């Protein structure tokens, strides 16, 4: 028996009094019924159905299984619904029955290691879940002044991130990537080896094959033990895809309220925005930027603001943005960059060279790095990033053979240190690096850079050439 049968049939589940009270609170105070009068695309219109937006309804079809739908708006006396399950067989005059006034799911510690759908039901074939606590999936984020500051670093197990763009507990990071650049592998490694207590992974709009591969191969049995995976594939109705993202946030909030530090990974915000665009247009919203209605740009901050620090627990959010045509100036990437506390840019040229993780460290940023690591760490990270930027300036000259050594100490150091920096930035996906280890690797690299720079200056002085200061060379 699924969640909706529980609501409609009034089953007691575990028999505990609080479960019965919670179940009663999600049902309508009185059963209302209407009738289907029109259907166009994703929009089902009903008459005589005065229920609030967000209400769950069941459409009783004469020649097909019942169809679940949710109220998304109103048009005069008509109620607009969009399906949560296949709408094949819906016909004019079909009875529409209200079920629940607010969407909720059951949450418990038994969710660990399970794979759920957009209804919060298990789809991994391992049997039903025991009832726990009912939580609304459309909750809002914590008030600004009730949040605690981000002061504690969180380990992602990725050396390039932990050393150069250190993240903090409660931070929200965007991962921007074109298709096929390695974001799923990066997400799986972070989920498996993070220092957080629990990982919640939401796969929104992915292909069914990719969901299977991610759960069974990329994440693996060991990685799944402390994870909860919520999956809604590309063939699901758009409303079910948006619900899956809200379910993931709700599960993360449940573990946060249990005094856990949670890592929330959502892949991807772009497909979520596309699903919300379909819903907005079905609700007859006017299209705005690139066809996205206003509800898309209000949904993104509402979802991202649900991450952050609470009194005891925390939710650290990593949100992937699938960049179409590798255009990082699309409306969705622009909106996400303005909300998150930093971003990681994945580079296709790096990925094509077999460089994993394919993070462009110069285009990436963590806005809380200086709040979670010592000043000495920040100084060393800036030194490595400066050398990477210097290399980008002279890379074409080096590749053409037109670069002449002795031009400046900074240029010579960038060329000399390039292999060491690339070795530092590269990492195999199955070999995690802890945060203390990443910090030690950064110290070792910077000590080697200092020694190499002194050698370059000494050789330049012996040749009788002036050694240009590093700052002058960078300018």
Tab-separated table of C-alpha atoms in Angstrom:
chain	number	residue	atom	x	y	z
A	1	UNK	CA	0.000	0.000	0.000
A	2	UNK	CA	1.486	3.318	-1.008
A	3	UNK	CA	1.331	6.740	0.593
A	4	UNK	CA	-1.808	7.818	-1.258
A	5	UNK	CA	-3.697	4.654	-0.423
A	6	UNK	CA	-2.799	5.306	3.206
A	7	UNK	CA	-4.311	8.776	2.995
A	8	UNK	CA	-7.444	7.765	1.153
A	9	UNK	CA	-8.216	4.555	3.048
A	10	UNK	CA	-7.311	5.851	6.511
A	11	UNK	CA	-5.037	2.921	7.329
A	12	UNK	CA	-3.280	3.163	10.679
A	13	UNK	CA	0.189	2.072	9.450
A	14	UNK	CA	2.228	1.401	12.577
A	15	UNK	CA	-0.734	2.085	14.871
A	16	UNK	CA	0.991	4.851	16.831
A	17	UNK	CA	-1.237	7.709	17.842
A	18	UNK	CA	1.059	10.420	16.499
A	19	UNK	CA	1.120	8.749	13.094
A	20	UNK	CA	-2.671	8.742	13.017
A	21	UNK	CA	-2.779	12.413	13.965
A	22	UNK	CA	-0.240	13.316	11.307
A	23	UNK	CA	-2.074	11.297	8.662
A	24	UNK	CA	-5.361	12.992	9.581
A	25	UNK	CA	-3.759	16.436	9.294
A	26	UNK	CA	-2.775	15.818	5.667
A	27	UNK	CA	-6.245	14.837	4.514
A	28	UNK	CA	-8.890	17.305	3.492
A	29	UNK	CA	-11.302	18.374	6.228
A	30	UNK	CA	-14.106	17.320	3.889
A	31	UNK	CA	-14.106	15.239	0.735
A	32	UNK	CA	-14.724	17.401	-2.342
A	33	UNK	CA	-15.508	16.158	-5.809
A	34	UNK	CA	-15.588	17.791	-9.213
A	35	UNK	CA	-15.628	16.757	-12.845
A	36	UNK	CA	-13.152	16.952	-15.719
A	37	UNK	CA	-14.280	19.456	-18.329
A	38	UNK	CA	-11.182	19.909	-20.513
A	39	UNK	CA	-7.677	18.585	-21.130
A	40	UNK	CA	-4.940	20.249	-23.193
A	41	UNK	CA	-1.335	19.106	-23.017
A	42	UNK	CA	-0.324	19.007	-19.362
A	43	UNK	CA	-3.368	20.942	-18.154
A	44	UNK	CA	-6.506	19.231	-16.872
A	45	UNK	CA	-9.446	21.531	-16.133
A	46	UNK	CA	-12.116	20.622	-13.599
A	47	UNK	CA	-15.328	22.266	-12.441
A	48	UNK	CA	-16.925	22.343	-8.974
A	49	UNK	CA	-13.587	21.661	-7.251
A	50	UNK	CA	-12.854	24.486	-4.748
A	51	UNK	CA	-9.564	23.185	-3.292
A	52	UNK	CA	-6.311	25.130	-2.668
A	53	UNK	CA	-3.224	24.984	-4.865
A	54	UNK	CA	-0.949	22.083	-4.060
A	55	UNK	CA	-3.876	19.796	-3.221
A	56	UNK	CA	-3.605	16.192	-4.324
A	57	UNK	CA	-6.523	14.785	-6.313
A	58	UNK	CA	-7.459	11.483	-7.922
A	59	UNK	CA	-9.233	11.322	-11.280
A	60	UNK	CA	-11.414	8.231	-11.656
A	61	UNK	CA	-11.281	7.226	-15.312
A	62	UNK	CA	-13.948	4.961	-16.791
A	63	UNK	CA	-11.687	2.872	-19.018
A	64	UNK	CA	-8.235	3.326	-17.443
A	65	UNK	CA	-6.508	3.249	-14.052
A	66	UNK	CA	-7.047	6.285	-11.787
A	67	UNK	CA	-4.821	9.295	-12.459
A	68	UNK	CA	-3.176	11.303	-9.675
A	69	UNK	CA	-3.008	15.049	-10.229
A	70	UNK	CA	-2.123	18.196	-8.309
A	71	UNK	CA	-3.834	21.579	-8.376
A	72	UNK	CA	-1.541	24.211	-9.933
A	73	UNK	CA	-3.893	27.151	-10.437
A	74	UNK	CA	-7.306	28.496	-11.332
A	75	UNK	CA	-8.896	30.042	-14.392
A	76	UNK	CA	-12.183	31.678	-13.479
A	77	UNK	CA	-14.485	29.006	-12.033
A	78	UNK	CA	-12.251	26.211	-13.341
A	79	UNK	CA	-9.521	24.463	-11.365
A	80	UNK	CA	-6.292	23.683	-13.243
A	81	UNK	CA	-4.509	20.413	-12.469
A	82	UNK	CA	-1.454	18.682	-13.879
A	83	UNK	CA	-0.943	14.897	-13.754
A	84	UNK	CA	1.444	13.089	-11.430
A	85	UNK	CA	0.872	9.766	-13.180
A	86	UNK	CA	-0.052	8.816	-16.780
A	87	UNK	CA	-3.175	10.652	-17.873
A	88	UNK	CA	-4.118	8.213	-20.643
A	89	UNK	CA	-7.841	7.538	-20.481
A	90	UNK	CA	-8.941	10.819	-18.885
A	91	UNK	CA	-12.228	11.893	-20.466
A	92	UNK	CA	-14.740	14.745	-20.022
A	93	UNK	CA	-17.035	14.157	-17.060
A	94	UNK	CA	-14.605	11.914	-15.136
A	95	UNK	CA	-14.941	12.310	-11.385
A	96	UNK	CA	-12.166	14.255	-9.615
A	97	UNK	CA	-11.759	13.461	-5.913
A	98	UNK	CA	-9.664	15.505	-3.454
A	99	UNK	CA	-7.232	13.519	-1.298
A	100	UNK	CA	-4.824	15.778	0.608
A	101	UNK	CA	-4.415	19.501	1.081
A	102	UNK	CA	-0.608	19.530	1.358
A	103	UNK	CA	2.102	17.201	-0.008
A	104	UNK	CA	3.976	15.292	2.708
A	105	UNK	CA	6.270	12.285	3.014
A	106	UNK	CA	7.282	9.883	5.788
A	107	UNK	CA	10.851	10.349	7.042
A	108	UNK	CA	12.888	8.037	9.263
A	109	UNK	CA	16.429	6.736	9.706
A	110	UNK	CA	15.449	3.726	7.581
A	111	UNK	CA	15.803	5.965	4.524
A	112	UNK	CA	19.587	5.475	4.613
A	113	UNK	CA	20.707	3.215	1.792
A	114	UNK	CA	17.367	3.437	-0.030
A	115	UNK	CA	16.325	4.771	-3.433
A	116	UNK	CA	13.066	6.756	-3.568
A	117	UNK	CA	10.868	8.285	-6.246
A	118	UNK	CA	9.183	11.682	-6.319
A	119	UNK	CA	6.427	10.415	-4.003
A	120	UNK	CA	8.968	9.449	-1.340
A	121	UNK	CA	8.283	5.750	-1.984
A	122	UNK	CA	11.077	3.149	-2.322
A	123	UNK	CA	11.808	1.928	-5.855
A	124	UNK	CA	14.808	-0.296	-5.092
A	125	UNK	CA	12.816	-3.506	-4.621
A	126	UNK	CA	13.810	-3.868	-0.972
A	127	UNK	CA	10.316	-3.636	0.462
A	128	UNK	CA	8.318	-0.833	2.063
A	129	UNK	CA	9.588	1.655	4.600
A	130	UNK	CA	8.355	1.864	8.182
A	131	UNK	CA	6.404	5.002	8.970
A	132	UNK	CA	8.293	7.696	10.828
A	133	UNK	CA	7.577	11.412	10.862
A	134	UNK	CA	5.379	13.175	8.351
A	135	UNK	CA	6.981	16.289	6.899
A	136	UNK	CA	5.722	18.797	4.368
A	137	UNK	CA	7.799	18.851	1.198
A	138	UNK	CA	7.033	22.508	0.461
A	139	UNK	CA	8.650	23.920	3.608
A	140	UNK	CA	10.602	27.174	3.503
A	141	UNK	CA	14.209	27.789	4.469
A	142	UNK	CA	15.225	29.003	7.894
A	143	UNK	CA	14.994	32.744	8.626
A	144	UNK	CA	18.188	34.644	7.923
A	145	UNK	CA	18.894	35.715	11.500
A	146	UNK	CA	18.334	32.241	12.945
A	147	UNK	CA	21.157	30.712	10.881
A	148	UNK	CA	24.605	30.208	12.334
A	149	UNK	CA	27.690	31.439	10.497
A	150	UNK	CA	29.747	29.151	8.271
A	151	UNK	CA	32.978	28.542	10.180
A	152	UNK	CA	33.725	24.808	9.814
A	153	UNK	CA	35.242	23.296	6.651
A	154	UNK	CA	33.733	20.231	5.016
A	155	UNK	CA	35.807	17.671	3.163
A	156	UNK	CA	34.714	16.736	-0.365
A	157	UNK	CA	37.609	14.245	-0.845
A	158	UNK	CA	38.613	16.240	-3.973
A	159	UNK	CA	42.083	17.768	-3.484
A	160	UNK	CA	41.552	20.552	-6.051
A	161	UNK	CA	38.446	21.682	-4.129
A	162	UNK	CA	39.596	21.183	-0.548
A	163	UNK	CA	42.984	22.820	-1.105
A	164	UNK	CA	42.163	25.706	-3.453
A	165	UNK	CA	38.428	26.349	-2.994
A	166	UNK	CA	37.668	24.990	0.458
A	167	UNK	CA	33.960	24.658	1.254
A	168	UNK	CA	32.223	25.048	4.609
A	169	UNK	CA	29.378	23.267	6.359
A	170	UNK	CA	26.158	24.989	5.329
A	171	UNK	CA	27.546	26.394	2.081
A	172	UNK	CA	25.758	26.215	-1.278
A	173	UNK	CA	27.969	25.480	-4.290
A	174	UNK	CA	27.055	25.321	-7.951
A	175	UNK	CA	28.767	22.831	-10.281
A	176	UNK	CA	28.573	24.120	-13.852
A	177	UNK	CA	29.244	21.660	-16.619
A	178	UNK	CA	28.389	20.733	-20.158
A	179	UNK	CA	27.247	17.177	-20.897
A	180	UNK	CA	29.903	14.474	-20.712
A	181	UNK	CA	32.481	16.443	-18.708
A	182	UNK	CA	32.428	14.243	-15.588
A	183	UNK	CA	29.975	15.906	-13.205
A	184	UNK	CA	28.213	12.624	-12.301
A	185	UNK	CA	31.528	10.958	-11.416
A	186	UNK	CA	32.513	14.030	-9.398
A	187	UNK	CA	29.181	13.989	-7.547
A	188	UNK	CA	29.472	10.289	-6.759
A	189	UNK	CA	32.987	10.703	-5.332
A	190	UNK	CA	31.870	13.607	-3.152
A	191	UNK	CA	28.814	11.639	-1.944
A	192	UNK	CA	30.876	8.535	-1.123
A	193	UNK	CA	33.823	10.120	0.662
A	194	UNK	CA	32.535	13.379	2.150
A	195	UNK	CA	33.079	14.089	5.828
A	196	UNK	CA	29.336	14.791	6.224
A	197	UNK	CA	27.264	12.325	8.246
A	198	UNK	CA	24.629	11.744	5.560
A	199	UNK	CA	24.502	12.315	1.793
A	200	UNK	CA	21.206	12.979	0.010
A	201	UNK	CA	21.440	12.686	-3.779
A	202	UNK	CA	18.631	13.890	-6.061
A	203	UNK	CA	18.757	12.773	-9.704
A	204	UNK	CA	16.264	14.957	-11.564
A	205	UNK	CA	15.408	14.302	-15.207
A	206	UNK	CA	18.190	11.753	-15.715
A	207	UNK	CA	17.933	8.823	-18.119
A	208	UNK	CA	16.876	5.560	-16.458
A	209	UNK	CA	20.115	3.895	-17.536
A	210	UNK	CA	22.174	6.644	-15.881
A	211	UNK	CA	20.210	6.301	-12.640
A	212	UNK	CA	20.889	2.551	-12.590
A	213	UNK	CA	24.597	3.035	-13.339
A	214	UNK	CA	24.937	5.792	-10.745
A	215	UNK	CA	23.362	3.731	-7.962
A	216	UNK	CA	24.939	0.347	-8.689
A	217	UNK	CA	28.299	1.216	-10.227
A	218	UNK	CA	29.319	4.868	-9.771
A	219	UNK	CA	28.075	5.148	-6.177
A	220	UNK	CA	28.299	1.452	-5.333
A	221	UNK	CA	27.080	-0.495	-2.284
A	222	UNK	CA	29.592	1.133	0.067
A	223	UNK	CA	28.702	4.646	-1.043
A	224	UNK	CA	24.979	3.902	-0.758
A	225	UNK	CA	25.202	2.941	2.917
A	226	UNK	CA	25.158	6.530	4.158
A	227	UNK	CA	23.188	7.943	1.217
A	228	UNK	CA	19.562	8.495	0.342
A	229	UNK	CA	18.935	8.663	-3.411
A	230	UNK	CA	15.823	10.314	-4.836
A	231	UNK	CA	15.396	9.680	-8.557
A	232	UNK	CA	12.906	11.008	-11.076
A	233	UNK	CA	13.742	10.029	-14.631
A	234	UNK	CA	13.224	12.076	-17.786
A	235	UNK	CA	10.030	10.200	-18.707
A	236	UNK	CA	8.295	11.141	-15.434
A	237	UNK	CA	5.686	13.915	-15.517
A	238	UNK	CA	7.256	17.350	-14.930
A	239	UNK	CA	5.399	17.778	-11.636
A	240	UNK	CA	6.894	14.539	-10.323
A	241	UNK	CA	10.383	15.823	-11.217
A	242	UNK	CA	9.855	19.033	-9.263
A	243	UNK	CA	8.413	17.051	-6.350
A	244	UNK	CA	11.519	14.842	-6.295
A	245	UNK	CA	13.716	17.901	-5.712
A	246	UNK	CA	11.480	19.017	-2.845
A	247	UNK	CA	11.476	15.496	-1.391
A	248	UNK	CA	15.297	15.530	-1.405
A	249	UNK	CA	15.338	18.833	0.497
A	250	UNK	CA	12.793	17.459	2.971
A	251	UNK	CA	14.858	14.313	3.636
A	252	UNK	CA	17.957	16.472	4.144
A	253	UNK	CA	16.042	18.690	6.587
A	254	UNK	CA	14.889	15.630	8.541
A	255	UNK	CA	18.465	14.441	9.124
A	256	UNK	CA	19.590	18.013	9.850
A	257	UNK	CA	16.958	18.243	12.590
A	258	UNK	CA	18.384	14.984	13.957
A	259	UNK	CA	21.643	16.914	14.590
A	260	UNK	CA	23.370	15.495	11.523
A	261	UNK	CA	25.619	17.281	9.044
A	262	UNK	CA	24.042	16.572	5.664
A	263	UNK	CA	25.448	16.896	2.162
A	264	UNK	CA	22.706	17.539	-0.409
A	265	UNK	CA	23.626	16.935	-4.056
A	266	UNK	CA	21.058	17.836	-6.715
A	267	UNK	CA	21.618	16.910	-10.366
A	268	UNK	CA	20.544	18.983	-12.139
A	269	UNK	CA	18.977	22.384	-11.577
A	270	UNK	CA	18.726	22.889	-15.332
A	271	UNK	CA	16.426	19.904	-15.838
A	272	UNK	CA	14.462	20.959	-12.764
A	273	UNK	CA	14.003	24.426	-14.279
A	274	UNK	CA	12.867	22.853	-17.537
A	275	UNK	CA	10.255	20.818	-15.664
A	276	UNK	CA	9.043	23.935	-13.849
A	277	UNK	CA	8.896	25.758	-17.190
A	278	UNK	CA	6.499	23.098	-18.475
A	279	UNK	CA	4.359	23.491	-15.361
A	280	UNK	CA	4.388	27.280	-15.559
A	281	UNK	CA	3.298	27.270	-19.167
A	282	UNK	CA	0.626	24.676	-18.359
A	283	UNK	CA	-0.649	27.043	-15.633
A	284	UNK	CA	-0.739	29.778	-18.327
A	285	UNK	CA	2.091	31.882	-16.978
A	286	UNK	CA	3.589	34.314	-19.483
A	287	UNK	CA	6.991	33.218	-20.841
A	288	UNK	CA	9.812	35.563	-19.852
A	289	UNK	CA	13.570	35.070	-20.324
A	290	UNK	CA	14.305	32.409	-22.995
A	291	UNK	CA	10.808	31.005	-22.509
A	292	UNK	CA	11.190	30.508	-18.751
A	293	UNK	CA	8.143	31.833	-16.818
A	294	UNK	CA	8.565	33.839	-13.599
A	295	UNK	CA	7.856	30.821	-11.377
A	296	UNK	CA	11.195	29.264	-12.439
A	297	UNK	CA	13.200	32.181	-11.056
A	298	UNK	CA	11.207	32.171	-7.811
A	299	UNK	CA	11.511	28.387	-7.374
A	300	UNK	CA	15.343	28.306	-7.609
A	301	UNK	CA	16.054	30.571	-4.587
A	302	UNK	CA	13.278	28.920	-2.552
A	303	UNK	CA	14.932	25.539	-3.117
A	304	UNK	CA	18.513	26.685	-2.557
A	305	UNK	CA	17.664	28.624	0.599
A	306	UNK	CA	16.582	25.380	2.272
A	307	UNK	CA	20.272	24.537	2.702
A	308	UNK	CA	22.352	26.153	5.440
A	309	UNK	CA	23.319	25.867	9.104
A	310	UNK	CA	20.805	25.283	11.877
A	311	UNK	CA	21.299	25.382	15.633
A	312	UNK	CA	22.871	21.911	15.654
A	313	UNK	CA	22.867	20.267	12.220
A	314	UNK	CA	23.608	21.633	8.780
A	315	UNK	CA	22.836	21.105	5.087
A	316	UNK	CA	25.636	21.731	2.600
A	317	UNK	CA	24.267	21.938	-0.930
A	318	UNK	CA	26.004	21.071	-4.199
A	319	UNK	CA	23.825	21.802	-7.221
A	320	UNK	CA	24.836	20.868	-10.743
A	321	UNK	CA	23.870	23.102	-13.640
A	322	UNK	CA	23.876	21.465	-17.060
A	323	UNK	CA	25.095	24.193	-19.399
A	324	UNK	CA	23.587	23.837	-22.865
A	325	UNK	CA	26.103	24.346	-25.635
A	326	UNK	CA	28.762	25.174	-23.010
A	327	UNK	CA	27.221	28.672	-22.773
A	328	UNK	CA	27.743	29.747	-19.171
A	329	UNK	CA	25.690	32.926	-19.751
A	330	UNK	CA	22.353	31.137	-20.072
A	331	UNK	CA	19.533	32.405	-17.775
A	332	UNK	CA	19.656	29.448	-15.370
A	333	UNK	CA	23.466	29.515	-14.817
A	334	UNK	CA	23.287	33.282	-14.303
A	335	UNK	CA	20.485	32.943	-11.752
A	336	UNK	CA	22.264	30.170	-9.839
A	337	UNK	CA	25.600	32.010	-9.709
A	338	UNK	CA	23.849	34.958	-8.071
A	339	UNK	CA	22.371	32.796	-5.291
A	340	UNK	CA	25.056	30.266	-4.399
A	341	UNK	CA	28.092	30.836	-2.171
A	342	UNK	CA	30.512	29.804	-4.878
A	343	UNK	CA	30.785	27.740	-8.033
A	344	UNK	CA	32.952	25.093	-9.670
A	345	UNK	CA	33.424	25.313	-13.420
A	346	UNK	CA	34.126	22.054	-15.250
A	347	UNK	CA	36.148	22.461	-18.448
A	348	UNK	CA	35.595	20.403	-21.581
A	349	UNK	CA	39.185	20.939	-22.848
A	350	UNK	CA	40.517	19.546	-19.560
A	351	UNK	CA	38.140	16.581	-19.740
A	352	UNK	CA	39.203	15.843	-23.321
A	353	UNK	CA	42.804	15.538	-22.080
A	354	UNK	CA	41.808	12.949	-19.487
A	355	UNK	CA	42.201	15.415	-16.624
A	356	UNK	CA	39.949	14.425	-13.722
A	357	UNK	CA	38.420	16.257	-12.028
A	358	UNK	CA	38.100	18.667	-14.948
A	359	UNK	CA	37.797	21.742	-12.694
A	360	UNK	CA	38.948	25.061	-14.103
A	361	UNK	CA	40.395	26.338	-10.836
A	362	UNK	CA	40.800	29.922	-12.107
A	363	UNK	CA	37.128	30.270	-13.052
A	364	UNK	CA	35.938	28.613	-9.831
A	365	UNK	CA	35.476	30.307	-6.464
A	366	UNK	CA	34.407	29.572	-2.893
A	367	UNK	CA	33.100	32.670	-1.168
A	368	UNK	CA	33.534	31.207	2.329
A	369	UNK	CA	37.081	29.864	1.935
A	370	UNK	CA	38.642	32.620	4.035
A	371	UNK	CA	36.095	31.929	6.823
A	372	UNK	CA	36.820	28.212	7.214
A	373	UNK	CA	40.618	27.884	6.796
A	374	UNK	CA	43.598	29.787	8.273
A	375	UNK	CA	45.044	32.817	6.522
A	376	UNK	CA	48.199	30.865	5.645
A	377	UNK	CA	46.098	28.334	3.735
A	378	UNK	CA	44.399	31.113	1.759
A	379	UNK	CA	47.774	32.668	0.886
A	380	UNK	CA	49.138	29.360	-0.416
A	381	UNK	CA	45.984	28.696	-2.450
A	382	UNK	CA	46.182	32.160	-3.997
A	383	UNK	CA	49.828	31.530	-4.923
A	384	UNK	CA	48.958	28.349	-6.829
A	385	UNK	CA	45.984	30.019	-8.534
A	386	UNK	CA	48.192	32.959	-9.565
A	387	UNK	CA	50.664	30.604	-11.225
A	388	UNK	CA	47.802	28.858	-13.047
A	389	UNK	CA	46.615	32.241	-14.330
A	390	UNK	CA	50.160	33.141	-15.437
A	391	UNK	CA	50.419	29.852	-17.324
A	392	UNK	CA	47.146	30.612	-19.125
A	393	UNK	CA	48.663	33.926	-20.278
A	394	UNK	CA	51.752	32.336	-21.851
A	395	UNK	CA	50.472	28.880	-22.819
A	396	UNK	CA	50.155	29.716	-26.517
A	397	UNK	CA	53.712	31.074	-26.614
A	398	UNK	CA	55.061	27.936	-24.931
A	399	UNK	CA	53.171	25.613	-27.280
A	400	UNK	CA	54.453	27.509	-30.339
A	401	UNK	CA	58.022	27.455	-29.041
A	402	UNK	CA	58.161	31.246	-29.000
A	403	UNK	CA	58.643	31.609	-25.262
A	404	UNK	CA	62.136	32.662	-24.183
A	405	UNK	CA	63.303	31.805	-20.690
A	406	UNK	CA	64.563	34.700	-18.606
A	407	UNK	CA	61.707	37.040	-19.537
A	408	UNK	CA	60.585	37.114	-15.918
A	409	UNK	CA	60.864	34.988	-12.820
A	410	UNK	CA	57.097	34.552	-12.658
A	411	UNK	CA	56.867	33.301	-16.236
A	412	UNK	CA	59.791	30.927	-15.767
A	413	UNK	CA	58.274	29.635	-12.517
A	414	UNK	CA	54.889	29.083	-14.202
A	415	UNK	CA	56.543	27.004	-16.945
A	416	UNK	CA	58.779	25.089	-14.539
A	417	UNK	CA	55.995	24.300	-12.087
A	418	UNK	CA	53.305	23.348	-14.591
A	419	UNK	CA	53.873	19.556	-14.347
A	420	UNK	CA	53.875	19.680	-10.520
A	421	UNK	CA	50.669	21.738	-10.426
A	422	UNK	CA	48.929	19.425	-12.904
A	423	UNK	CA	49.931	16.436	-10.771
A	424	UNK	CA	48.521	18.233	-7.742
A	425	UNK	CA	45.201	18.976	-9.481
A	426	UNK	CA	44.728	15.508	-10.965
A	427	UNK	CA	43.156	12.756	-8.890
A	428	UNK	CA	41.726	9.320	-9.593
A	429	UNK	CA	38.020	9.015	-8.848
A	430	UNK	CA	38.479	5.994	-6.545
A	431	UNK	CA	41.300	7.539	-4.508
A	432	UNK	CA	39.832	10.058	-2.037
A	433	UNK	CA	41.987	12.672	-0.325
A	434	UNK	CA	41.054	13.861	3.165
A	435	UNK	CA	41.050	17.547	4.027
A	436	UNK	CA	44.194	17.333	6.260
A	437	UNK	CA	45.982	15.409	3.497
A	438	UNK	CA	44.967	18.014	0.905
A	439	UNK	CA	46.325	20.748	3.163
A	440	UNK	CA	49.628	18.884	3.577
A	441	UNK	CA	49.868	18.428	-0.200
A	442	UNK	CA	49.312	22.183	-0.640
A	443	UNK	CA	52.071	22.988	1.869
A	444	UNK	CA	54.481	20.603	0.123
A	445	UNK	CA	53.692	22.137	-3.267
A	446	UNK	CA	54.200	25.711	-2.042
A	447	UNK	CA	57.510	24.788	-0.373
A	448	UNK	CA	58.670	23.265	-3.670
A	449	UNK	CA	57.566	26.443	-5.478
A	450	UNK	CA	59.613	28.601	-3.114
A	451	UNK	CA	62.696	26.467	-3.643
A	452	UNK	CA	62.240	26.507	-7.412
A	453	UNK	CA	61.754	30.269	-7.453
A	454	UNK	CA	64.980	30.810	-5.486
A	455	UNK	CA	66.822	28.584	-7.950
A	456	UNK	CA	65.460	30.540	-10.923
A	457	UNK	CA	66.488	33.845	-9.363
A	458	UNK	CA	69.947	32.515	-8.541
A	459	UNK	CA	70.493	31.271	-12.093
A	460	UNK	CA	69.258	34.582	-13.499
A	461	UNK	CA	71.701	36.532	-11.291
A	462	UNK	CA	74.625	34.318	-12.360
A	463	UNK	CA	73.848	35.053	-15.987
A	464	UNK	CA	73.941	38.744	-15.161
A	465	UNK	CA	70.282	39.253	-15.992
A	466	UNK	CA	67.988	41.256	-13.723
A	467	UNK	CA	65.357	39.118	-12.057
A	468	UNK	CA	62.001	40.815	-12.510
A	469	UNK	CA	59.912	40.800	-9.336
A	470	UNK	CA	57.065	38.345	-9.337
A	471	UNK	CA	54.460	41.067	-8.752
A	472	UNK	CA	55.782	43.110	-11.699
A	473	UNK	CA	55.672	40.053	-13.934
A	474	UNK	CA	52.078	39.325	-12.965
A	475	UNK	CA	51.072	42.901	-13.784
